[in-house]
XYZ file of C-alpha atoms in Angstrom:
703
model
C 70.962 5.467 -46.471
C 71.785 2.067 -44.945
C 74.672 0.160 -46.628
C 73.533 -2.462 -49.160
C 70.102 -0.897 -49.646
C 68.572 1.131 -52.434
C 65.689 3.571 -52.339
C 62.924 4.323 -54.805
C 60.704 7.393 -54.928
C 56.980 6.943 -55.414
C 56.169 9.797 -57.761
C 52.517 10.295 -56.916
C 53.164 11.183 -53.275
C 56.930 11.774 -53.022
C 57.341 8.854 -50.607
C 60.741 7.092 -50.523
C 60.863 3.364 -49.754
C 64.177 1.730 -48.893
C 64.942 -1.974 -49.223
C 67.619 -4.405 -50.295
C 68.198 -4.407 -54.042
C 67.018 -8.011 -54.324
C 63.584 -7.099 -53.008
C 62.932 -3.810 -54.772
C 61.350 -5.536 -57.749
C 58.883 -7.400 -55.554
C 58.204 -4.309 -53.457
C 57.454 -2.343 -56.611
C 55.062 -5.001 -57.845
C 53.425 -5.187 -54.412
C 52.991 -1.407 -54.244
C 51.489 -1.247 -57.727
C 48.991 -3.945 -56.794
C 48.158 -2.132 -53.549
C 47.785 1.199 -55.354
C 45.460 -0.236 -57.978
C 43.416 -2.093 -55.384
C 42.839 1.085 -53.445
C 41.778 2.896 -56.589
C 39.037 0.287 -56.893
C 38.131 0.040 -53.236
C 38.448 3.050 -50.934
C 40.080 2.216 -47.607
C 39.090 3.940 -44.416
C 42.676 3.987 -43.155
C 44.829 6.987 -43.926
C 48.060 5.012 -44.418
C 49.366 1.596 -45.378
C 52.224 0.817 -43.017
C 55.063 -1.425 -44.202
C 56.084 -2.296 -40.664
C 53.367 -4.484 -39.134
C 51.107 -7.179 -40.531
C 52.083 -6.423 -44.126
C 55.781 -6.629 -43.300
C 55.239 -9.825 -41.334
C 53.500 -11.436 -44.262
C 56.229 -10.358 -46.673
C 58.998 -11.605 -44.375
C 57.329 -14.990 -44.136
C 57.086 -15.246 -47.900
C 60.380 -13.506 -48.671
C 62.663 -13.954 -45.636
C 65.564 -12.491 -47.606
C 63.814 -9.115 -47.839
C 64.909 -6.770 -45.013
C 63.588 -3.220 -45.383
C 63.051 -0.209 -43.233
C 59.640 0.953 -42.069
C 57.901 3.235 -44.499
C 54.439 4.670 -44.754
C 52.590 5.285 -47.981
C 49.834 7.836 -47.552
C 46.782 6.991 -49.645
C 44.642 10.059 -49.089
C 46.186 11.819 -52.054
C 45.212 9.091 -54.507
C 41.931 7.765 -53.162
C 38.928 9.513 -54.640
C 35.565 9.581 -52.914
C 32.329 11.159 -54.051
C 31.799 14.584 -52.469
C 29.148 17.270 -52.804
C 30.423 20.823 -53.242
C 27.742 23.272 -52.114
C 28.195 26.846 -53.341
C 26.626 30.256 -52.978
C 23.451 31.069 -54.902
C 23.538 31.182 -58.695
C 24.606 34.568 -60.095
C 21.851 36.146 -62.172
C 23.922 37.249 -65.164
C 26.843 36.085 -67.322
C 27.540 32.886 -65.476
C 28.180 29.420 -66.856
C 27.923 27.081 -63.847
C 29.207 23.905 -65.530
C 32.257 25.695 -66.939
C 32.917 27.242 -63.536
C 32.618 23.889 -61.763
C 34.970 22.187 -64.230
C 37.437 25.044 -63.906
C 37.473 24.652 -60.140
C 38.069 20.921 -60.478
C 40.861 21.487 -62.961
C 42.606 23.841 -60.547
C 42.632 21.389 -57.662
C 43.303 18.181 -59.623
C 45.875 19.514 -62.119
C 44.041 17.403 -64.672
C 43.518 18.944 -68.098
C 40.305 16.965 -68.457
C 38.380 17.646 -65.254
C 35.363 15.794 -66.646
C 37.146 12.609 -65.511
C 36.259 13.564 -61.938
C 32.957 15.421 -62.366
C 29.817 13.398 -61.537
C 27.140 16.077 -61.921
C 26.499 19.810 -61.667
C 23.685 21.482 -59.747
C 22.718 24.603 -61.655
C 18.940 24.786 -61.983
C 17.705 25.700 -58.519
C 20.953 26.097 -56.573
C 24.678 26.098 -57.213
C 27.145 23.254 -56.686
C 28.479 19.989 -58.042
C 29.366 16.413 -57.114
C 32.816 15.073 -57.940
C 35.308 12.332 -57.149
C 38.055 14.054 -55.170
C 40.769 13.201 -52.671
C 40.977 14.458 -49.103
C 43.716 16.894 -50.109
C 41.627 18.228 -52.991
C 38.659 18.565 -50.695
C 40.632 20.878 -48.399
C 41.680 22.977 -51.396
C 38.089 23.290 -52.529
C 36.947 24.475 -49.109
C 39.257 27.489 -49.444
C 38.037 28.510 -52.890
C 35.907 31.592 -53.466
C 32.170 30.892 -53.475
C 32.359 27.458 -51.804
C 30.055 27.140 -48.797
C 30.784 23.533 -47.847
C 32.252 20.259 -49.109
C 31.021 16.995 -47.653
C 30.984 13.306 -48.631
C 28.004 11.857 -50.477
C 26.715 8.914 -48.509
C 23.755 6.562 -48.973
C 20.205 6.534 -47.660
C 17.606 3.809 -48.027
C 13.851 4.030 -48.629
C 11.686 3.580 -45.526
C 9.117 1.131 -45.817
C -8.472 1.566 -50.705
C -9.454 1.824 -47.676
C -7.181 4.408 -46.096
C -8.697 7.475 -47.774
C -12.226 6.401 -46.821
C -11.051 5.797 -43.259
C -9.921 9.434 -43.071
C -13.321 10.593 -44.325
C -11.847 11.568 -47.682
C -14.337 9.653 -49.781
C -14.356 9.342 -53.547
C -17.573 11.384 -53.681
C -16.000 14.407 -51.970
C -16.389 17.645 -53.919
C -13.298 18.354 -56.022
C -12.082 20.925 -58.486
C -10.817 18.461 -61.091
C -9.519 21.206 -63.355
C -7.364 22.640 -60.570
C -6.391 19.134 -59.434
C -5.153 18.201 -62.909
C -2.870 21.252 -62.787
C -1.124 20.035 -59.608
C 2.215 18.255 -60.099
C 3.579 15.998 -57.347
C 7.303 15.251 -57.411
C 8.088 11.781 -56.062
C 11.740 11.278 -55.038
C 12.030 7.542 -54.539
C 13.038 4.283 -56.264
C 11.391 5.168 -59.578
C 7.996 4.234 -60.970
C 6.329 1.501 -63.045
C 4.740 3.537 -65.877
C 2.594 0.699 -67.266
C 0.595 0.354 -64.037
C -3.148 0.970 -64.365
C -2.731 3.475 -61.556
C -0.800 5.708 -63.950
C -2.598 5.401 -67.290
C -3.644 8.730 -68.812
C -7.094 7.902 -70.137
C -9.235 11.005 -69.802
C -6.304 13.291 -68.974
C -5.937 16.574 -70.790
C -2.699 18.206 -71.990
C 0.285 18.587 -69.691
C 0.070 21.780 -67.570
C 1.684 24.763 -69.297
C 3.728 25.571 -66.193
C 5.639 22.290 -66.526
C 9.285 22.937 -67.457
C 10.592 19.402 -66.989
C 11.285 16.530 -69.345
C 10.756 12.822 -69.739
C 14.251 11.418 -69.344
C 13.146 8.038 -68.077
C 15.745 6.156 -70.103
C 15.545 2.744 -71.702
C 12.032 1.556 -72.672
C 10.432 4.226 -70.504
C 7.556 6.301 -71.824
C 5.830 9.151 -70.037
C 2.212 10.138 -70.676
C -0.227 12.800 -69.563
C -0.292 11.254 -66.055
C 3.420 10.628 -65.502
C 4.626 13.810 -67.174
C 8.284 13.639 -66.108
C 10.889 11.080 -65.131
C 14.614 11.181 -64.377
C 17.235 8.828 -62.950
C 20.642 9.581 -61.458
C 22.795 6.532 -60.744
C 25.313 5.016 -63.147
C 24.063 1.475 -62.624
C 20.554 2.525 -63.685
C 19.353 2.370 -67.272
C 15.998 4.006 -66.597
C 13.668 5.492 -64.001
C 11.746 2.224 -64.041
C 11.090 0.896 -60.542
C 12.673 -2.485 -59.787
C 12.135 -2.170 -56.030
C 8.412 -1.386 -55.892
C 8.659 1.279 -53.205
C 8.427 4.331 -55.484
C 5.496 2.914 -57.464
C 3.647 2.246 -54.209
C 4.183 5.718 -52.724
C 3.346 7.515 -55.997
C 0.043 5.675 -56.366
C -0.961 6.438 -52.761
C -0.509 10.154 -53.401
C -1.955 10.468 -56.900
C -2.820 7.083 -58.397
C -5.855 6.659 -60.638
C -8.988 4.895 -59.500
C -8.524 1.153 -60.194
C -11.466 -1.196 -59.578
C -10.727 -4.756 -58.458
C -7.188 -4.108 -57.216
C -5.871 -6.637 -54.705
C -2.792 -8.461 -53.488
C -3.421 -11.982 -54.785
C -7.096 -11.626 -53.885
C -6.436 -10.067 -50.464
C -8.012 -6.665 -49.652
C -9.779 -6.560 -53.006
C -11.511 -3.292 -53.781
C -10.943 0.109 -55.354
C -7.402 1.470 -55.205
C -7.018 5.224 -55.632
C -4.712 8.040 -54.692
C -5.590 11.175 -52.783
C -5.654 13.337 -55.917
C -6.288 10.955 -58.855
C -6.378 13.776 -61.403
C -2.983 15.205 -60.384
C 0.184 14.688 -62.432
C 3.311 12.851 -61.287
C 6.996 13.531 -61.874
C 9.196 10.614 -60.799
C 12.824 11.051 -59.701
C 14.643 7.743 -59.233
C 17.522 8.111 -56.763
C 17.904 4.541 -55.510
C 19.594 1.455 -56.894
C 18.094 -2.030 -56.900
C 20.181 -2.647 -53.777
C 18.128 0.032 -51.962
C 21.050 2.443 -51.814
C 19.877 6.017 -52.306
C 22.874 8.309 -52.692
C 22.892 11.780 -51.193
C 24.255 13.442 -54.337
C 21.436 11.887 -56.367
C 18.835 13.085 -53.855
C 20.183 16.628 -54.019
C 20.169 16.448 -57.834
C 16.544 15.298 -57.734
C 15.595 18.278 -55.569
C 17.441 20.557 -57.998
C 15.551 19.122 -60.971
C 12.151 18.932 -59.274
C 12.293 22.592 -58.234
C 13.342 23.707 -61.719
C 10.822 21.392 -63.412
C 7.957 23.164 -61.675
C 6.498 20.610 -59.255
C 4.014 21.919 -56.681
C 4.836 19.449 -53.896
C 7.575 16.929 -53.160
C 7.036 13.658 -51.326
C 10.144 11.784 -50.201
C 9.869 8.605 -48.139
C 13.613 8.325 -47.510
C 15.715 9.257 -44.520
C 18.414 8.700 -41.951
C 18.399 6.671 -38.771
C 19.646 9.535 -36.585
C 19.028 13.222 -36.178
C 21.813 15.409 -37.524
C 22.239 19.142 -37.854
C 20.434 20.730 -40.755
C 23.599 21.956 -42.492
C 24.683 18.318 -42.879
C 21.275 16.907 -43.832
C 20.706 16.561 -47.592
C 16.924 16.364 -47.257
C 16.888 19.446 -45.005
C 19.030 21.367 -47.506
C 17.047 20.279 -50.559
C 13.682 20.942 -48.917
C 14.821 24.402 -47.817
C 15.545 25.235 -51.461
C 12.097 23.919 -52.356
C 10.470 25.987 -49.606
C 12.121 29.126 -50.995
C 10.304 28.461 -54.281
C 6.946 27.846 -52.599
C 7.166 24.029 -52.666
C 6.220 22.004 -49.570
C 8.247 18.837 -48.921
C 6.552 15.960 -47.110
C 8.879 13.447 -45.429
C 8.325 10.138 -43.627
C 9.198 10.000 -39.932
C 10.981 6.628 -40.101
C 10.375 3.064 -38.976
C 12.696 2.870 -35.976
C 10.078 3.396 -33.287
C 9.099 3.381 -30.625
C 12.513 3.688 -28.965
C 14.340 5.725 -31.623
C 13.490 9.254 -32.672
C 12.681 10.512 -36.144
C 15.484 12.014 -38.224
C 13.051 14.318 -40.046
C 13.135 17.317 -37.725
C 13.656 20.382 -39.948
C 10.919 22.941 -39.188
C 10.270 23.523 -42.917
C 9.733 19.779 -43.528
C 6.311 18.194 -43.032
C 7.078 15.071 -40.987
C 4.567 12.218 -41.017
C 4.058 9.401 -38.491
C 2.143 6.204 -39.283
C -1.088 4.938 -37.731
C -3.234 1.838 -37.881
C -6.521 1.646 -39.823
C -9.906 0.222 -38.928
C -9.302 -2.855 -41.111
C -6.534 -5.431 -40.720
C -5.593 -8.652 -42.473
C -5.058 -11.970 -40.736
C -3.832 -15.381 -41.843
C -5.682 -18.585 -40.948
C -2.930 -21.110 -40.264
C -3.373 -24.894 -39.991
C -0.685 -26.268 -37.673
C 0.676 -29.789 -37.773
C -1.283 -30.673 -34.615
C -4.575 -29.690 -36.237
C -5.003 -26.399 -34.373
C -5.880 -23.267 -36.388
C -4.871 -19.975 -34.709
C -4.922 -16.635 -36.527
C -1.959 -14.379 -37.093
C -1.620 -10.725 -38.063
C 0.428 -11.220 -41.213
C 0.109 -11.532 -44.948
C 1.870 -14.570 -46.332
C 1.443 -17.007 -49.168
C 3.712 -19.865 -48.204
C 3.431 -23.101 -46.274
C 6.083 -24.605 -44.023
C 6.735 -28.248 -43.073
C 4.645 -27.912 -39.934
C 2.028 -25.342 -40.906
C -0.154 -24.437 -43.846
C -1.539 -20.950 -44.454
C -5.101 -21.538 -45.635
C -6.292 -17.995 -46.309
C -5.998 -14.313 -45.435
C -9.084 -12.497 -44.259
C -9.908 -9.032 -42.982
C -11.180 -7.960 -39.569
C -12.305 -4.687 -38.008
C -9.829 -2.888 -35.761
C -11.964 -0.728 -33.469
C -8.984 0.817 -31.670
C -7.792 2.675 -34.781
C -6.288 5.067 -35.353
C -3.361 4.599 -32.991
C 0.319 5.078 -33.730
C 1.949 2.072 -35.373
C 4.611 0.434 -33.223
C 7.306 0.926 -35.865
C 6.665 4.669 -36.322
C 9.557 6.868 -35.186
C 8.592 9.687 -32.866
C 10.054 12.723 -31.152
C 11.304 14.659 -29.443
C 13.199 16.988 -31.732
C 16.728 17.118 -30.345
C 17.850 19.779 -32.824
C 15.183 22.354 -31.905
C 13.366 21.255 -28.779
C 10.698 23.919 -29.220
C 9.605 22.443 -32.569
C 7.314 19.428 -32.150
C 8.078 16.410 -34.335
C 6.512 14.484 -35.968
C 3.955 16.987 -37.294
C 0.996 14.777 -38.157
C -0.139 11.158 -38.560
C -1.719 9.245 -41.441
C -2.461 5.592 -42.281
C 0.698 3.537 -42.750
C -0.188 -0.027 -41.808
C -1.117 -2.589 -44.503
C -1.711 -0.145 -47.338
C -2.749 -1.574 -50.712
C -1.244 0.329 -53.654
C 0.410 -0.176 -57.046
C 3.645 -2.144 -57.248
C 6.354 -3.084 -59.695
C 5.772 -6.560 -61.197
C 9.555 -7.050 -61.340
C 10.006 -6.456 -57.618
C 9.569 -9.307 -55.122
C 6.408 -8.637 -53.096
C 8.055 -9.667 -49.822
C 11.478 -10.168 -48.238
C 11.090 -13.942 -48.350
C 13.979 -15.412 -50.369
C 11.626 -18.033 -51.801
C 9.409 -15.331 -53.257
C 8.753 -15.906 -56.971
C 5.409 -14.170 -57.397
C 4.847 -11.124 -59.565
C 2.147 -8.707 -58.408
C 0.690 -5.470 -59.728
C -0.563 -4.359 -56.307
C 0.964 -4.993 -52.926
C 0.202 -4.426 -49.250
C 3.018 -2.578 -47.471
C 3.457 -0.939 -44.091
C 5.652 1.952 -43.012
C 5.814 5.689 -42.623
C 6.723 5.544 -46.319
C 3.041 4.802 -46.845
C 1.738 7.493 -44.468
C 3.918 10.181 -46.071
C 2.220 10.146 -49.536
C -1.195 10.229 -47.830
C -0.252 13.661 -46.483
C 1.206 14.613 -49.877
C -2.135 13.805 -51.498
C -3.983 15.813 -48.840
C -1.597 18.762 -49.279
C -2.212 18.629 -53.043
C -5.955 18.697 -52.349
C -5.518 21.851 -50.229
C -3.344 23.331 -52.977
C -6.187 22.956 -55.500
C -8.357 25.279 -53.387
C -5.548 27.631 -52.327
C -2.863 27.743 -55.048
C -1.356 30.934 -53.587
C -0.815 29.589 -50.063
C 2.737 29.239 -48.781
C 4.165 25.833 -47.804
C 3.813 26.844 -44.133
C 0.150 27.813 -44.592
C -0.690 24.463 -46.235
C 1.152 22.648 -43.472
C -0.661 24.694 -40.812
C -4.071 23.977 -42.342
C -3.476 20.221 -42.152
C -2.020 20.312 -38.635
C -4.660 22.537 -37.000
C -7.570 20.539 -38.461
C -6.149 17.098 -37.604
C -8.258 14.870 -35.358
C -6.973 14.505 -31.762
C -5.410 11.140 -30.928
C -4.379 9.253 -27.819
C -3.021 5.880 -26.839
C 0.644 6.831 -26.500
C 2.672 7.783 -23.435
C 4.646 10.214 -25.593
C 1.409 11.900 -26.736
C 2.072 14.376 -29.557
C 5.722 13.314 -29.685
C 4.358 10.100 -31.218
C 1.563 11.300 -33.484
C 2.073 15.053 -33.895
C -1.005 17.261 -34.151
C -3.206 14.231 -34.725
C -4.827 12.175 -37.458
C -5.018 13.672 -40.949
C -8.404 15.127 -41.991
C -8.115 16.388 -45.605
C -11.736 17.557 -45.891
C -11.531 20.055 -43.020
C -8.079 21.258 -44.058
C -9.268 23.218 -47.094
C -11.173 25.572 -44.782
C -9.086 25.932 -41.597
C -10.205 29.453 -40.641
C -6.790 30.563 -39.373
C -3.250 29.628 -40.399
C 0.173 30.017 -38.785
C 2.302 31.371 -41.627
C 6.114 31.424 -41.812
C 8.510 32.967 -44.348
C 12.021 32.052 -45.405
C 13.347 34.981 -43.347
C 11.651 33.540 -40.251
C 13.433 30.216 -40.749
C 16.779 31.990 -41.121
C 16.193 33.967 -37.927
C 15.352 30.725 -36.122
C 18.553 29.054 -37.311
C 20.601 32.052 -36.175
C 18.850 32.095 -32.814
C 19.555 28.437 -32.010
C 23.280 28.796 -32.703
C 23.956 28.448 -36.411
C 26.469 31.009 -37.673
C 26.300 32.794 -41.012
C 28.356 30.194 -42.906
C 26.312 27.310 -41.495
C 23.061 29.064 -42.380
C 24.307 29.634 -45.926
C 25.018 25.909 -46.267
C 21.287 25.426 -45.768
C 19.864 28.490 -47.514
C 22.246 28.546 -50.484
C 22.127 32.343 -50.540
C 23.697 35.332 -48.792
C 21.658 35.105 -45.590
C 23.402 36.699 -42.615
C 23.114 36.139 -38.887
C 23.417 39.230 -36.690
C 26.519 39.794 -34.618
C 26.595 38.444 -31.085
C 25.759 41.855 -29.656
C 22.438 41.855 -31.558
C 21.704 38.147 -31.191
C 19.321 38.721 -28.279
C 17.023 40.735 -30.542
C 16.113 37.663 -32.570
C 12.821 35.959 -31.656
C 13.340 33.067 -29.252
C 12.829 29.551 -30.584
C 9.810 29.062 -28.323
C 8.126 31.979 -30.130
C 8.684 30.611 -33.627
C 5.297 30.731 -35.385
C 4.729 26.971 -35.452
C 1.172 25.539 -35.218
C 2.177 23.624 -32.090
C 3.687 24.679 -28.772
C 6.495 22.612 -27.255
C 9.031 23.100 -24.486
C 11.176 21.259 -21.968
C 10.779 21.690 -18.224
C 12.769 20.366 -15.299
C 11.309 17.681 -13.038
C 9.844 18.529 -9.641
C 10.247 22.274 -10.158
C 7.611 24.957 -10.699
C 7.805 26.680 -14.084
C 6.337 29.597 -16.006
C 6.685 29.980 -19.792
C 5.137 32.432 -22.247
C 4.743 31.629 -25.960
C 3.840 34.145 -28.686
C 2.039 33.195 -31.893
C 0.503 35.047 -34.859
C -2.407 33.777 -36.963
C -3.672 34.911 -40.364
C -7.393 35.009 -41.114
C -8.365 32.817 -44.101
C -11.957 32.127 -43.002
C -14.654 34.815 -42.862
C -13.715 38.468 -43.365
C -15.624 39.573 -40.249
C -15.104 37.018 -37.531
C -14.271 36.571 -33.867
C -12.418 33.547 -32.475
C -12.632 32.586 -28.827
C -9.955 30.560 -27.057
C -10.784 27.246 -25.344
C -8.263 25.268 -23.308
C -8.059 21.552 -22.667
C -6.717 21.848 -19.135
C -4.267 19.323 -17.692
C -4.024 18.719 -13.969
C -0.840 20.282 -12.675
C -0.631 23.130 -15.185
C -2.514 26.367 -15.705
C -2.922 27.858 -19.190
C -4.202 31.333 -19.994
C -4.477 33.078 -23.373
C -4.056 36.842 -23.840
C -6.189 38.033 -25.500
C -8.709 35.221 -25.310
C -10.741 36.630 -28.212
C -9.344 37.506 -31.645
C -11.460 39.821 -33.787
C -10.867 40.129 -37.523
C -12.243 42.704 -39.953
C -10.765 41.381 -43.204
C -9.201 38.370 -44.883
C -5.424 37.965 -44.542
C -5.498 40.130 -41.414
C -3.004 39.035 -38.744
C -3.525 38.884 -34.988
C -1.074 37.864 -32.271
C -1.653 36.246 -28.899
C 0.386 34.962 -25.946
C 0.019 31.570 -24.283
C 0.942 31.635 -20.575
C 1.739 28.215 -19.124
C 2.722 27.618 -15.512
C 2.622 24.573 -13.316
C 3.864 22.491 -10.471
C 6.096 19.486 -10.137
C 6.220 16.625 -12.625
C 8.306 13.465 -12.531
C 11.354 13.063 -14.733
C 10.872 11.780 -18.319
C 7.126 12.330 -18.260
C 5.127 14.161 -20.950
C 2.463 16.782 -20.229
C -0.065 17.222 -23.025
C -2.800 19.810 -23.498
C -4.202 21.946 -26.335
C -5.556 25.340 -27.332
C -8.624 25.599 -29.570
C -9.682 28.771 -31.381
C -13.283 28.709 -32.629
C -15.591 31.165 -34.373
C -18.524 28.732 -34.289
C -17.704 27.369 -37.761
C -13.961 26.803 -37.759
C -11.969 24.976 -35.089
C -8.232 25.707 -35.026
C -6.457 23.306 -32.686
C -2.895 23.878 -31.459
C -1.214 21.190 -29.284
C 0.658 22.217 -26.143
C 3.215 19.621 -25.117
C 5.862 19.724 -22.397
C 8.702 17.241 -22.018
C 9.954 16.783 -18.472
C 13.669 16.033 -18.347
C 16.722 16.854 -16.258
C 19.045 19.300 -17.957
C 22.008 16.984 -17.507
C 20.065 14.294 -19.418
C 19.432 16.582 -22.351
C 21.727 15.982 -25.275
C 23.542 19.089 -26.453
C 23.565 19.941 -30.144
C 26.381 18.025 -31.840
C 27.531 18.723 -35.349
C 27.721 15.211 -36.748
C 29.323 14.707 -40.113
C 27.383 13.069 -42.903
C 29.881 10.224 -42.965
C 29.058 9.195 -39.409
C 25.315 8.855 -39.779
C 24.263 8.098 -43.344
C 23.339 4.514 -42.633
C 19.601 4.312 -42.911
C 16.599 2.224 -43.686
C 13.260 2.180 -45.445
C 10.833 4.626 -43.898
């Protein structure tokens, strides 16, 4: 030790700091302040160094204070919220909360581990969220039963005439009894329960299958329409929606019929959801600052699955594609799929140059389109001219006055909205994304009267209905349509419902990226309840796909939450190739200016007529040749399965082009359309699969 200096030990991390005796008191006070500050605010840096800027500042203030360089590591004291994902719940003699607390107690050496526990997941899968240090995180990773430990980051929500535009008119034949038994889980910013769109006049008792609860919090009352509500963030006092987004999406999917709804007189008419008789369970995972935490989203999935919802709609997401084992929505929706629950997810609003982050094959990813009606403002400029603008606004400026908003017919609709995020799917190139398109531009639906109706800082109005645009709005349209299919086919798997909506979608055009922009086409709910054939997929098929594309057993278990196993490398080749995954669309990548030949295998299940024969028809594209073997499928019974092979070969295409075609199976009554889309790209331009961490990408926006 240098002469004339004394040293002190910092107990919490065994660090020794040496300084002159006259400065030890100040150094101690400074360290205590720094320690407390970093307990309040987590620093990204691993160390505070007492030998650079900090030392310079101290020497300027206290020139008498010479001390040697020392580093104080903060990782042992800084606690960040992490999600601990564990193996599936044991069936007998297991207390998950006690187990989770015991694990925390072991790694923190704290007799009261509840100080660090945020929540347990124990209803549909096993795990917990807790405030832990980096050192504790590494200890947890080594503990028996732990599959993964990763930081909980934040997502943001992605931000009537639409149902009529799709041909899904109010007069369409419905089974209202079956519809009233369908429960849609809405994971979003909450809900405004007093809205006319959610009153329960005429509703019967809550479905007997419902296992959930109304835990909406302060001044929140459920009814026979909104049968469940939960909230998850500490700064929330209820599941009440102060943002407006969740109320809007919920009413698009399942809002009641409301006559005379409008946004300050604009677009006045009848507002209704896709399945007005269905029930709603609201799960509020977002704060008023639009931060939607990953641990809350996973908790909402856990609750929704256990509560007994039939479908989940979630208009939230990332801004980048990440691997499925790091994607909270992919993990949660996989758990839902295992229980027979389809999850519908918005594609995102970062188009047209950025790709969708919703690329899991078990998710139903929705792009946004225009409608045949638009709103325009008549603006009186200071020079007396009066042009029209495609906007909805209620304010005047110094040089212009907005006189009125009126509607006009958009004959080009439906086309993909400019903001809608598209493909391709960089995680599994053989899986087309997005899957389907639905109206997402200028959608009138219920809104929270406490939420500002626009992003204008001068906004003081309070509205009960608002006009919003985004894939957030297209997503619940598909959720409503999926619920409608569910009323006719309650025993269908999530994949079968998804297939029925994709294969009956109306063909679209108007985009250079073709199906990579709009998926299978424009949603047609009426045809979807009688698709004729479906492409079905089981949980085992998804696991095989994950193993085939390079996920190992531990990575697959992070997604599946069970004891799924990938075969050893010597048997890996026996797994079906990704191109042969039984998806209701065919996608592949080919190299530019080179001939190619690819074969794709698919299997369809008969859900139409017991005795039927389907003939194959091809929409040929110049430059490629497509043949189907066999070109006729004959069925003798319902639920019978038949397989076929699609042979595609062709010539030379330019780099970064898209080749689009389709296969149509028809028995004279049913038409089952399957897109065939090829992306032309040099192999060196293709991005290899990268295992991003959640921390690096969870910065996202309204979908």
